[in-house]
Coordinates of N, CA and C in Angstrom, one line a residue:
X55 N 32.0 1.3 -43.3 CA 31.4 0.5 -42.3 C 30.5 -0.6 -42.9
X56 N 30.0 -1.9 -42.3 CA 29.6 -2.8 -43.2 C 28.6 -2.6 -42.6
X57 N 27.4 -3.5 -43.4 CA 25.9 -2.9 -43.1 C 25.8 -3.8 -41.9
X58 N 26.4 -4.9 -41.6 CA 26.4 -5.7 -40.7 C 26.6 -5.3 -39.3
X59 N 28.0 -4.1 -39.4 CA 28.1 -3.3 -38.0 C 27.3 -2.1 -37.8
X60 N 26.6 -1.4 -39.2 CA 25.7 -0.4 -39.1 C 24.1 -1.0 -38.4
X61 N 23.8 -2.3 -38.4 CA 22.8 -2.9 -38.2 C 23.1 -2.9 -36.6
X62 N 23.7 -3.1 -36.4 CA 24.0 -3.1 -34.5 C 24.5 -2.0 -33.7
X63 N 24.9 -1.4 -34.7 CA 24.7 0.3 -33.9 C 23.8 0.9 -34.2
X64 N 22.8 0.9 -34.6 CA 21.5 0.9 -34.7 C 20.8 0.4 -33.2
X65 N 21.3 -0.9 -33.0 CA 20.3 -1.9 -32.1 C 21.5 -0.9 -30.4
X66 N 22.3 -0.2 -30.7 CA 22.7 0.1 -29.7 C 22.0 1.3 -29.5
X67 N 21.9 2.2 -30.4 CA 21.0 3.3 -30.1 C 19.9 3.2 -29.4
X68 N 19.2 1.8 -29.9 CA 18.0 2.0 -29.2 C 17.9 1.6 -27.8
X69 N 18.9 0.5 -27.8 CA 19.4 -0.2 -25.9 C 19.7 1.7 -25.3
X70 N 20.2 2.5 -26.0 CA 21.0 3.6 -25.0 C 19.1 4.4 -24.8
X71 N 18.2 4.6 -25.8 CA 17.1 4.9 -25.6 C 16.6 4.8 -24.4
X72 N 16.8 3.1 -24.3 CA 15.8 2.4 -23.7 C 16.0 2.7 -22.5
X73 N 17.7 2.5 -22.2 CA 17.9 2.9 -20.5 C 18.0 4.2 -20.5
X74 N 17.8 5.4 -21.2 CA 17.7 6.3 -20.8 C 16.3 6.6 -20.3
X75 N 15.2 6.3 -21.1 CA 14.0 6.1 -20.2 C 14.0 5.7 -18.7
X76 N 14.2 4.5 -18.9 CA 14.8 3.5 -17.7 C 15.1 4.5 -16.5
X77 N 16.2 4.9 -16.6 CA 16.9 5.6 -15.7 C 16.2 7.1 -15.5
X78 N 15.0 7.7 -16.3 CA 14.9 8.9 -15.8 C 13.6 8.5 -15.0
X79 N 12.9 6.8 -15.6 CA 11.6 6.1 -14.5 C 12.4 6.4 -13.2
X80 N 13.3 5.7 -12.8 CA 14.3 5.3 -11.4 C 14.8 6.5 -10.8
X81 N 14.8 7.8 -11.5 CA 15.0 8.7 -10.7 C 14.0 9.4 -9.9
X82 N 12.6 9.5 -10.9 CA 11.4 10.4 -10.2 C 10.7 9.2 -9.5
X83 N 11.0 7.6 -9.3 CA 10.4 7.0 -8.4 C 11.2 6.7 -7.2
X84 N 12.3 7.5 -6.9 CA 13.3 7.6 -6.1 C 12.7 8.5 -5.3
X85 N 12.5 9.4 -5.8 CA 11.8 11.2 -5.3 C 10.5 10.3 -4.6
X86 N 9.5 9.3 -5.1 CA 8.3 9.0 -5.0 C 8.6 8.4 -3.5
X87 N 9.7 7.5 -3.6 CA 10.1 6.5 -2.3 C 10.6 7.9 -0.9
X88 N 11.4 8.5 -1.5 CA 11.2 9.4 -0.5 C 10.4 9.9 0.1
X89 N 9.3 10.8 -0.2 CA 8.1 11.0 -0.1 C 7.4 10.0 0.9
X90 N 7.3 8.6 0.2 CA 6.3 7.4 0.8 C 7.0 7.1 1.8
X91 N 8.6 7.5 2.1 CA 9.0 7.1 4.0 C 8.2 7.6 4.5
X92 N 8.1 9.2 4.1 CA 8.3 10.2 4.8 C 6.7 10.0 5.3
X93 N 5.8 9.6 4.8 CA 4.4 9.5 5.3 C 4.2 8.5 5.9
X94 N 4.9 7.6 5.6 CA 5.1 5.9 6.9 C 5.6 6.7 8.1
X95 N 6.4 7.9 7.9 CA 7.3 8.2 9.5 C 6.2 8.9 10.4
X96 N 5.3 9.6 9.0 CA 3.9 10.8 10.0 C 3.5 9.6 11.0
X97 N 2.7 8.5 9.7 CA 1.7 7.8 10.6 C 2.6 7.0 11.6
X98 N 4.1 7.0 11.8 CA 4.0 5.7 13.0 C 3.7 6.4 14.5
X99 N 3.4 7.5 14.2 CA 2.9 8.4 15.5 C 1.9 7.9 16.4
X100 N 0.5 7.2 15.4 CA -0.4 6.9 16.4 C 0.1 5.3 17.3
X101 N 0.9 5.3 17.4 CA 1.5 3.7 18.0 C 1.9 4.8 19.5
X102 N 2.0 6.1 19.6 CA 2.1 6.6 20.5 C 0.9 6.9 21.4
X103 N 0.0 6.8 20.7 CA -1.1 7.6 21.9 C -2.4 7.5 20.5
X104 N -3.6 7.3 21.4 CA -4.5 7.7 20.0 C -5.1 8.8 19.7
X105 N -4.9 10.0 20.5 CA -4.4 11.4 20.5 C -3.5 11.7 19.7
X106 N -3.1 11.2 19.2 CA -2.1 11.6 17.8 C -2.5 10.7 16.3
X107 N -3.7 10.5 16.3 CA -4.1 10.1 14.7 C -4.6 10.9 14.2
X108 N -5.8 12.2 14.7 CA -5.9 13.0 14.0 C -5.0 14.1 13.1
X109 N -3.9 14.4 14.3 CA -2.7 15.1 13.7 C -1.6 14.4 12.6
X110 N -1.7 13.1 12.9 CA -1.4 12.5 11.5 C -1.8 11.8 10.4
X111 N -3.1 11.7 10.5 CA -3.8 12.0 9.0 C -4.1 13.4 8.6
X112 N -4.0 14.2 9.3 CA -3.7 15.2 8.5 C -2.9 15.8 7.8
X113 N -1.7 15.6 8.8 CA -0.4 15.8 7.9 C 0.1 14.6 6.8
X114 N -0.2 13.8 6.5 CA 0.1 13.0 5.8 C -0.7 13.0 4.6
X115 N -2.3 13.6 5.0 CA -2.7 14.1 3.4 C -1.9 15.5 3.0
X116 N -1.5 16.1 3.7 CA -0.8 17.0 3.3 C 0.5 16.6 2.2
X117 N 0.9 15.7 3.0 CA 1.9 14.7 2.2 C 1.9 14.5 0.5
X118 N 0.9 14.2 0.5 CA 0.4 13.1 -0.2 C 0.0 14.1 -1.2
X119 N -0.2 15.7 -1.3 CA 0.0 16.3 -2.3 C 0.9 16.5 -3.3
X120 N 2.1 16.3 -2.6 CA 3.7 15.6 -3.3 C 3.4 14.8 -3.7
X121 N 2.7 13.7 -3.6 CA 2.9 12.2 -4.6 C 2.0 12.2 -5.7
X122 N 1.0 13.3 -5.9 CA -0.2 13.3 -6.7 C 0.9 14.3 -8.0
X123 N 1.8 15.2 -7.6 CA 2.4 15.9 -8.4 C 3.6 14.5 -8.9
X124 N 4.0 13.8 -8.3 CA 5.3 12.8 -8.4 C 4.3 11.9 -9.5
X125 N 3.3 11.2 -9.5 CA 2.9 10.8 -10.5 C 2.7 11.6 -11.9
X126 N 2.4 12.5 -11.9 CA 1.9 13.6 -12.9 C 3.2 13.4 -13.6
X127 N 4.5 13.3 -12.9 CA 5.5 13.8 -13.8 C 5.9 11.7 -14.2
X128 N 6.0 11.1 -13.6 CA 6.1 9.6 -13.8 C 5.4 9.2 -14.9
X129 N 3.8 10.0 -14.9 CA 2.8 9.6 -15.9 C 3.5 10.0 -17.3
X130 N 4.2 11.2 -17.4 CA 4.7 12.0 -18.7 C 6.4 11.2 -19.3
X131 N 6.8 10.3 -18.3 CA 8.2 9.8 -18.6 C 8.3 9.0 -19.4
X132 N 7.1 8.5 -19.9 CA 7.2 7.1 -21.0 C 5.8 7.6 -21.9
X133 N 6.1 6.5 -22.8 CA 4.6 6.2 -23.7 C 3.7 5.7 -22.7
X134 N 2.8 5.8 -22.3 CA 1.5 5.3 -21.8 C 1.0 3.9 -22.2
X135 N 1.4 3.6 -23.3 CA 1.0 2.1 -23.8 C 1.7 1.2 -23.3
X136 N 3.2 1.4 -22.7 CA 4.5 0.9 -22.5 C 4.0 0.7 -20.8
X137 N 2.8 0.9 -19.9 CA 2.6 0.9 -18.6 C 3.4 -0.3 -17.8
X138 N 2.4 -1.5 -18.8 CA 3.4 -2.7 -17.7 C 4.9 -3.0 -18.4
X139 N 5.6 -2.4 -19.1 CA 6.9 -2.8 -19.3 C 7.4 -2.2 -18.5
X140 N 7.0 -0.9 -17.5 CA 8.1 -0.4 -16.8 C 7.2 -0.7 -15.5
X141 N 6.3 -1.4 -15.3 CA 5.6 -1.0 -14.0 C 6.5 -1.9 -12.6
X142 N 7.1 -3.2 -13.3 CA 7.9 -3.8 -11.9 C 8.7 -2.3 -11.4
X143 N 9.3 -1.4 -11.9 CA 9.8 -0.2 -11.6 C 9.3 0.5 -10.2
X144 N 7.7 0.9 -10.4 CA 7.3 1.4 -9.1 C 6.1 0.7 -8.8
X145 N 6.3 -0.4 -8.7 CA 5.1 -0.8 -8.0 C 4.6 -1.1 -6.6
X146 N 6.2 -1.6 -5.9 CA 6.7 -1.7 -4.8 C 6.2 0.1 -4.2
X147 N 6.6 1.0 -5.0 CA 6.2 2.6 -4.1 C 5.1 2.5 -4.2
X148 N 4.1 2.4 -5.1 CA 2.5 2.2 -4.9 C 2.0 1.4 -4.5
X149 N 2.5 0.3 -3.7 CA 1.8 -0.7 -2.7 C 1.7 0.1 -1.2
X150 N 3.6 0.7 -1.2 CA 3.4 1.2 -0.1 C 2.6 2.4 0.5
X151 N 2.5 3.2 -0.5 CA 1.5 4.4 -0.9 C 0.3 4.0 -0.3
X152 N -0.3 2.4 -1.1 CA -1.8 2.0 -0.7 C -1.8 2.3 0.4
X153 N -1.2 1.6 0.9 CA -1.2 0.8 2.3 C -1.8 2.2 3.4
X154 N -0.8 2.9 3.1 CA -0.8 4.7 3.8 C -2.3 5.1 3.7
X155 N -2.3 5.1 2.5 CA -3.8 5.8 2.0 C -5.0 4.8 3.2
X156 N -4.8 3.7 2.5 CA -6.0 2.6 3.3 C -5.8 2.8 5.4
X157 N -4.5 3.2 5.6 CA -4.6 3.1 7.1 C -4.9 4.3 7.3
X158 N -4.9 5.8 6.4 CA -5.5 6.9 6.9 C -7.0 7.1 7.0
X159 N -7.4 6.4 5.8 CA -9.0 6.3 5.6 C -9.3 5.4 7.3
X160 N -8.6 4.4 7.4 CA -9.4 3.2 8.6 C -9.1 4.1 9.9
X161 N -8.5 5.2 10.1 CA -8.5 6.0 11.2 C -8.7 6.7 11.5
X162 N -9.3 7.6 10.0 CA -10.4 9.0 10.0 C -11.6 8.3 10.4
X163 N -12.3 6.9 9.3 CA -13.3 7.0 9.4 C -13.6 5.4 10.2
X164 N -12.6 4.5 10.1 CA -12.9 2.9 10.5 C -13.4 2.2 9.3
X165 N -13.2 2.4 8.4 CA -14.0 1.3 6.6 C -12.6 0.8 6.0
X166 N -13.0 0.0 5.3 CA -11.8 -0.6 4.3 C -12.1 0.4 3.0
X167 N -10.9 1.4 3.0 CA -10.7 1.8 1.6 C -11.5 1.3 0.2
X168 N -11.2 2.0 -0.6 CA -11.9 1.5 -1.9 C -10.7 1.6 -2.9
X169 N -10.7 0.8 -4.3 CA -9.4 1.1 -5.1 C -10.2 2.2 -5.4
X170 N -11.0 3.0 -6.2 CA -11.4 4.5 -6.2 C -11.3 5.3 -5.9
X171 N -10.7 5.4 -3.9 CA -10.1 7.1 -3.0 C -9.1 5.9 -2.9
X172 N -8.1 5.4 -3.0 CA -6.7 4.9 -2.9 C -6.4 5.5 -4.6
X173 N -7.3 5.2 -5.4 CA -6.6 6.0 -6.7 C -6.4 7.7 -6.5
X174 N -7.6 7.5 -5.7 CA -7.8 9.8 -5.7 C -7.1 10.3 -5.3
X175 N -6.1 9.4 -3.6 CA -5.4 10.2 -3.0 C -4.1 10.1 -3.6
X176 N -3.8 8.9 -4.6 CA -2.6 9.2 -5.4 C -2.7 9.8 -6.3
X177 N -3.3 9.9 -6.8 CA -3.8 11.3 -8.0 C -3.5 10.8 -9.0
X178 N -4.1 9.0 -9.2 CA -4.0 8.4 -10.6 C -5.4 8.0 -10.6
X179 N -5.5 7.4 -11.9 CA -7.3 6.8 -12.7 C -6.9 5.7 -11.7
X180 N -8.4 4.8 -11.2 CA -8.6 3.8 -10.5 C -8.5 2.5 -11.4
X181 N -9.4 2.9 -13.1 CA -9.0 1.4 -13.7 C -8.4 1.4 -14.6
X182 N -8.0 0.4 -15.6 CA -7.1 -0.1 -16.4 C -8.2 0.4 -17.9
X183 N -7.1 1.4 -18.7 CA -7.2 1.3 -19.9 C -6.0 2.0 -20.8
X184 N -6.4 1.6 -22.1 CA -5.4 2.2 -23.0 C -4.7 3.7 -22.7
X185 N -3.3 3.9 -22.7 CA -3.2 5.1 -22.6 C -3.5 5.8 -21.5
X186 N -3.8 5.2 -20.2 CA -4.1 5.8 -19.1 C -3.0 5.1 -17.8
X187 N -2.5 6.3 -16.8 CA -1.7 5.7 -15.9 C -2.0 5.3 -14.7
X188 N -2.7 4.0 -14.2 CA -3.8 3.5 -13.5 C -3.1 2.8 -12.2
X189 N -3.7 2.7 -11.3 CA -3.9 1.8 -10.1 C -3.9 0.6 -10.5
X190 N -2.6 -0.6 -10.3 CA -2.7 -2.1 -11.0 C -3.8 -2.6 -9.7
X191 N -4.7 -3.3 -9.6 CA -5.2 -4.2 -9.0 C -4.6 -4.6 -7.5
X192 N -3.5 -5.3 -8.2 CA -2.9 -6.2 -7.5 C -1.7 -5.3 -6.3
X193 N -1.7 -4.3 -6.6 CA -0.8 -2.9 -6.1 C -1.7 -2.6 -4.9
X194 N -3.0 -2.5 -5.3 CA -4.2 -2.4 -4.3 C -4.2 -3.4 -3.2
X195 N -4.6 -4.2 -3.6 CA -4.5 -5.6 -2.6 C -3.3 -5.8 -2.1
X196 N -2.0 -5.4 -2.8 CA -1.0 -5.6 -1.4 C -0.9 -4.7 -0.5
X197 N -1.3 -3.5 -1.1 CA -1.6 -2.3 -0.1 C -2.5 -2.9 1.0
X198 N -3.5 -3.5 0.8 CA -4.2 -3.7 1.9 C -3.8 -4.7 2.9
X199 N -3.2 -6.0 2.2 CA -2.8 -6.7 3.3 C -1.7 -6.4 4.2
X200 N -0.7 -5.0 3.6 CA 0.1 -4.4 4.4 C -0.8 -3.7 5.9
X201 N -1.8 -3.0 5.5 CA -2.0 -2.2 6.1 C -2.9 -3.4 7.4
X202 N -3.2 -4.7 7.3 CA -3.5 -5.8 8.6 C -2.2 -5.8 9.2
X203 N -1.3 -5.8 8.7 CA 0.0 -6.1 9.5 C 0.1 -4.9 10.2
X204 N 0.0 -3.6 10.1 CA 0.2 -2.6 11.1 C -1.1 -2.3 11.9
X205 N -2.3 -2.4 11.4 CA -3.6 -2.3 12.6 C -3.4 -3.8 13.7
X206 N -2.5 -5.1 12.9 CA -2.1 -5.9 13.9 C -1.2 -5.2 15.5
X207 N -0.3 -4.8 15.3 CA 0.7 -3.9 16.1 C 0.1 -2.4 16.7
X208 N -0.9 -1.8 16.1 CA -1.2 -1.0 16.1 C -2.9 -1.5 17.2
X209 N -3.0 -2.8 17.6 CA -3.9 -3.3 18.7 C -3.1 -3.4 19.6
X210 N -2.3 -4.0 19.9 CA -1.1 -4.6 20.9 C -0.8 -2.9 21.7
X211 N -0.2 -2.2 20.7 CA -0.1 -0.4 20.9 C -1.0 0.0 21.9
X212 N -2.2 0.1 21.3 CA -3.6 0.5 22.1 C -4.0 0.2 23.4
X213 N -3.6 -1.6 23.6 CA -3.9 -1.9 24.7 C -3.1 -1.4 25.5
X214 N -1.4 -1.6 25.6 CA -0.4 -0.7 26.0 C -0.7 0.5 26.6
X215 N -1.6 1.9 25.7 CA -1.8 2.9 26.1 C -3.5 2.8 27.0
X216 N -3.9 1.5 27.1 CA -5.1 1.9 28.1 C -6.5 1.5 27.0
X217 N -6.2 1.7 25.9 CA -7.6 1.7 25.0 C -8.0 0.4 24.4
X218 N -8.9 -0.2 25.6 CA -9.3 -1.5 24.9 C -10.4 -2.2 23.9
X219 N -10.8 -0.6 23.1 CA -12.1 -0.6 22.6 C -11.3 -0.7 21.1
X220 N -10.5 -0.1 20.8 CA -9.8 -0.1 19.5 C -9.2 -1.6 18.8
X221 N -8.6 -2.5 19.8 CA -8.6 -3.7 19.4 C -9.7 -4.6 19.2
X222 N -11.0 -4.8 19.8 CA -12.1 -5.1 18.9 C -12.7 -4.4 18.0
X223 N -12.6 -3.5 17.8 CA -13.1 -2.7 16.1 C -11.2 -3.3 15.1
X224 N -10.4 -3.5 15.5 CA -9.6 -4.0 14.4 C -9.7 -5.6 14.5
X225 N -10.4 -6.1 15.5 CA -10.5 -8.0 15.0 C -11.7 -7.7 14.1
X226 N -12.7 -7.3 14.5 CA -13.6 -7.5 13.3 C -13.4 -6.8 11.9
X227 N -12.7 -5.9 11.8 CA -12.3 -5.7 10.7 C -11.4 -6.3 10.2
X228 N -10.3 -7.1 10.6 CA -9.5 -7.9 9.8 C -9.9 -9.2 9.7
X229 N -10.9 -9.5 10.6 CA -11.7 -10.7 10.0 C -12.4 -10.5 9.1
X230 N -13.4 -9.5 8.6 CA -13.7 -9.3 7.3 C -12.8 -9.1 6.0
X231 N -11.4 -8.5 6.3 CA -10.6 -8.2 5.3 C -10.5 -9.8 5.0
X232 N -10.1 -10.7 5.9 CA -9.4 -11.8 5.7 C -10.7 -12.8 4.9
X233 N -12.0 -12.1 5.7 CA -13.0 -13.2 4.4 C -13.0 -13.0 3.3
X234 N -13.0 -11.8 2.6 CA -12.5 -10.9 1.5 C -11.6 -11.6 0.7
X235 N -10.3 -11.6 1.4 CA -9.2 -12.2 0.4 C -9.5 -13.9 0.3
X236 N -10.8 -14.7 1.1 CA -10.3 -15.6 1.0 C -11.7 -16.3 0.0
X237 N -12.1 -15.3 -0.7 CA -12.8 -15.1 -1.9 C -12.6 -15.2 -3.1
X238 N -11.0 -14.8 -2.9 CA -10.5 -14.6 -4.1 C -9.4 -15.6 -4.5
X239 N -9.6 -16.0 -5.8 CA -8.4 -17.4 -6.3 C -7.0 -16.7 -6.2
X240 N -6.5 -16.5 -5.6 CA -5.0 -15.9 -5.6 C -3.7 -17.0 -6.7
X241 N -3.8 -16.5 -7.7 CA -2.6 -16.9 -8.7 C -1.7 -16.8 -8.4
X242 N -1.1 -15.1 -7.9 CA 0.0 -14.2 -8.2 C 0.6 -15.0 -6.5
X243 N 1.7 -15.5 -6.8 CA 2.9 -15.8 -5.6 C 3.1 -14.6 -4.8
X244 N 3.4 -13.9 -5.3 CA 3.4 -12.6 -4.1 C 2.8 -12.3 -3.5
X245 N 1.1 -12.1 -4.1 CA -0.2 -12.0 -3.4 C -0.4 -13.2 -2.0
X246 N -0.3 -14.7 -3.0 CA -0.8 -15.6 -2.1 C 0.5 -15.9 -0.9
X247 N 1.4 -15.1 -1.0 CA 2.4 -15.6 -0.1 C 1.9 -14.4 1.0
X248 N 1.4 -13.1 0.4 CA 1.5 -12.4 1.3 C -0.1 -12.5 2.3
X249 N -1.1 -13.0 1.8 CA -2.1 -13.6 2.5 C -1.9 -14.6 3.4
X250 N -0.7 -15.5 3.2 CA -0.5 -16.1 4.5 C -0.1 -15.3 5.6
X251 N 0.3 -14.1 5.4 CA 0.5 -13.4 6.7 C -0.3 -12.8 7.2
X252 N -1.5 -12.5 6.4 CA -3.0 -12.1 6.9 C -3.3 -12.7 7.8
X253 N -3.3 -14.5 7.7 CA -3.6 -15.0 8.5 C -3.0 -15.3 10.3
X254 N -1.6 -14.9 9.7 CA -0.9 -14.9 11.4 C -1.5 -13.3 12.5
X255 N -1.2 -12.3 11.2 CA -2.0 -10.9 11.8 C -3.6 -11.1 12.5
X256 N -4.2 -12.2 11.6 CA -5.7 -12.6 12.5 C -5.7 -13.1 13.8
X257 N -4.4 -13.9 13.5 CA -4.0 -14.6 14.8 C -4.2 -14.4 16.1
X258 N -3.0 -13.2 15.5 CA -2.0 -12.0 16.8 C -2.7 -11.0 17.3
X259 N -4.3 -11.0 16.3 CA -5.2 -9.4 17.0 C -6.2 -11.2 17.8
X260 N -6.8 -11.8 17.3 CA -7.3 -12.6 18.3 C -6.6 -13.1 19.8
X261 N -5.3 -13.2 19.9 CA -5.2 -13.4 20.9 C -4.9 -12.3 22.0
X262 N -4.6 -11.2 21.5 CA -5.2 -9.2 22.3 C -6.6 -9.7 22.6
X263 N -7.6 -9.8 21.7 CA -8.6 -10.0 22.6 C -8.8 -10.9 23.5
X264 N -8.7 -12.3 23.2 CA -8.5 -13.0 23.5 C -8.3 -12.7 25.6
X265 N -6.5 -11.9 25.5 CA -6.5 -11.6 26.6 C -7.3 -10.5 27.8
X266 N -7.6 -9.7 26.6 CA -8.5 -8.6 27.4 C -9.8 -9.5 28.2
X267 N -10.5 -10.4 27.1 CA -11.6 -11.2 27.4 C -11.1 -11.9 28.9
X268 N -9.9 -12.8 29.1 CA -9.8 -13.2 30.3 C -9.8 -12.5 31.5
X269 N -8.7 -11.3 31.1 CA -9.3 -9.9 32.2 C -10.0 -9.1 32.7
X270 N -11.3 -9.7 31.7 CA -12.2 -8.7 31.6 C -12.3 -7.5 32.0
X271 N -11.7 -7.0 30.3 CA -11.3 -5.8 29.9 C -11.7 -5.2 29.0
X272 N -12.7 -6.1 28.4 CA -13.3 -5.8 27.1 C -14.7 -5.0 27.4
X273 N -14.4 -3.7 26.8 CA -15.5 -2.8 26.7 C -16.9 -3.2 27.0
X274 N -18.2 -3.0 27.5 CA -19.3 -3.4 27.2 C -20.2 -2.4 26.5
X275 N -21.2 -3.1 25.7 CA -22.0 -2.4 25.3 C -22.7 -1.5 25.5
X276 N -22.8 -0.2 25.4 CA -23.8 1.6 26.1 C -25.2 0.4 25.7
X277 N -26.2 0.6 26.9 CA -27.6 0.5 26.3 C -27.8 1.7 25.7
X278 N -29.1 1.5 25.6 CA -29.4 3.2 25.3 C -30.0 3.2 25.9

C-alpha cells in the first residue's frame, strides 16, 4: 500500500469516528424530541378550560424528569469542548424545551422565566464555560419568543371559555417581553426574523382586548 492511500484511510477512519459520534448525538436527541412533544401535548390542555393548568404543569414537570436524565446522557456523548460543533444538532429540542419550561413557570406563577430555572428544569448549567454543557443564550430567547406565540392563542382561548381577566395579564406581559427584545441588537437572522412575529402576537393580544374594551368586558378593578 502506498503511503499516499495509507494517508487517506487514515482520513477515512476518522470521517467513520466522526459520524459515528454524529449519529449516536441524533439518536438520544431523537429520544429528547420525543419526550418535548410529549410535554407540548400535556400543556395544549389549558386551551381547554383554565381548570386544567394546574393539572398540566404538573404533569409536565413530571415530564421533564425524562429530559434532565436525556441530557445527562447527551452531555456524556462527545468531548465537552466539541459543544458548538455538534450544537446545530439539538438546539431546535432546547428551544422547544424553553419555550415549555417558560409557559409552565407564566402559569404556576404569571413572571417571565429566567435562563437560570429554564437551565434547572432542563437539568443543564445556565452559563457558558469550558467543558460544561450549557444553555446557549440564544436557545433561551427563542424559547421565549415561542412561548408569546402561544399565550397569544392561549388569550383568544380564554375569552372563548368566559375568562376575560387572563387576556389582560397576557397584553401586559407581552408588552414587556416585546420591550425586552427591543433592547437588544438582534444580529442572529433567526432571532431577528423570529421577533418580527413578537410583534404580530402584540398585535393579536391587543386587538382581544381591544374587543373586550368595546363590550365592556374587561374586568374592573376590587377596591379595597
Amino acid at each position: 500500500m502506498s503511503k499516499f492511500s495509507s494517508l487517506f484511510l487514515d482520513f477515512q477512519k476518522h470521517l467513520d469516528k466522526e459520524q459515528g459520534v454524529v449519529d449516536g448525538i441524533k439518536a438520544i436527541v431523537s429520544d429528547l424530541d420525543s419526550t418535548a412533544r410529549q410535554i407540548v401535548i400535556t400543556l395544549q390542555v389549558i386551551h381547554q378550560g383554565d381548570h386544567k393548568k394546574i393539572e398540566a404543569c404538573s404533569s409536565a414537570r413530571v415530564q421533564f424528569e425524562d429530559v434532565r436524565k436525556k441530557f445527562v446522557t447527551l452531555a456524556g456523548s462527545f468531548p465537552l469542548c466539541d459543544f458548538y460543533r455538534y450544537h446545530d444538532i439539538w438546539k431546535y429540542s432546547t428551544q422547544r424545551l424553553c419555550y415549555c419550561a417558560a409557559l409552565i413557570v407564566w402559569l404556576e406563577v404569571g413572571i417571565l422565566i429566567s435562563r437560570e430555572t429554564a437551565a434547572s428544569i432542563l437539568g443543564i448549567a445556565d452559563k457558558e464555560s469550558d467543558g460544561v454543557f450549557h444553555l446557549d443564550i440564544e436557545d433561551f430567547l427563542m424559547g421565549l419568543l415561542e412561548l408569546s406565540s402561544e399565550l397569544a392563542r392561549y388569550a383568544v382561548n380564554s375569552v372563548t371559555h368566559g375568562d376575560y381577566s387572563t387576556p389582560m395579564q397576557i397584553s401586559h406581559f407581552i408588552s414587556d417581553l416585546s420591550a425586552g427584545f427591543r433592547l437588544l441588537n438582534l444580529k442572529n437572522d433567526a432571532l431577528r426574523r423570529r421577533f418580527d412575529v413578537l410583534k404580530y402576537d402584540v398585535k393579536k393580544i391587543e386587538e382581544v382586548v381591544y374587543d373586550l374594551s368595546v363590550r365592556n368586558l374587561i374586568p374592573k378593578p376590587q377596591s379595597d
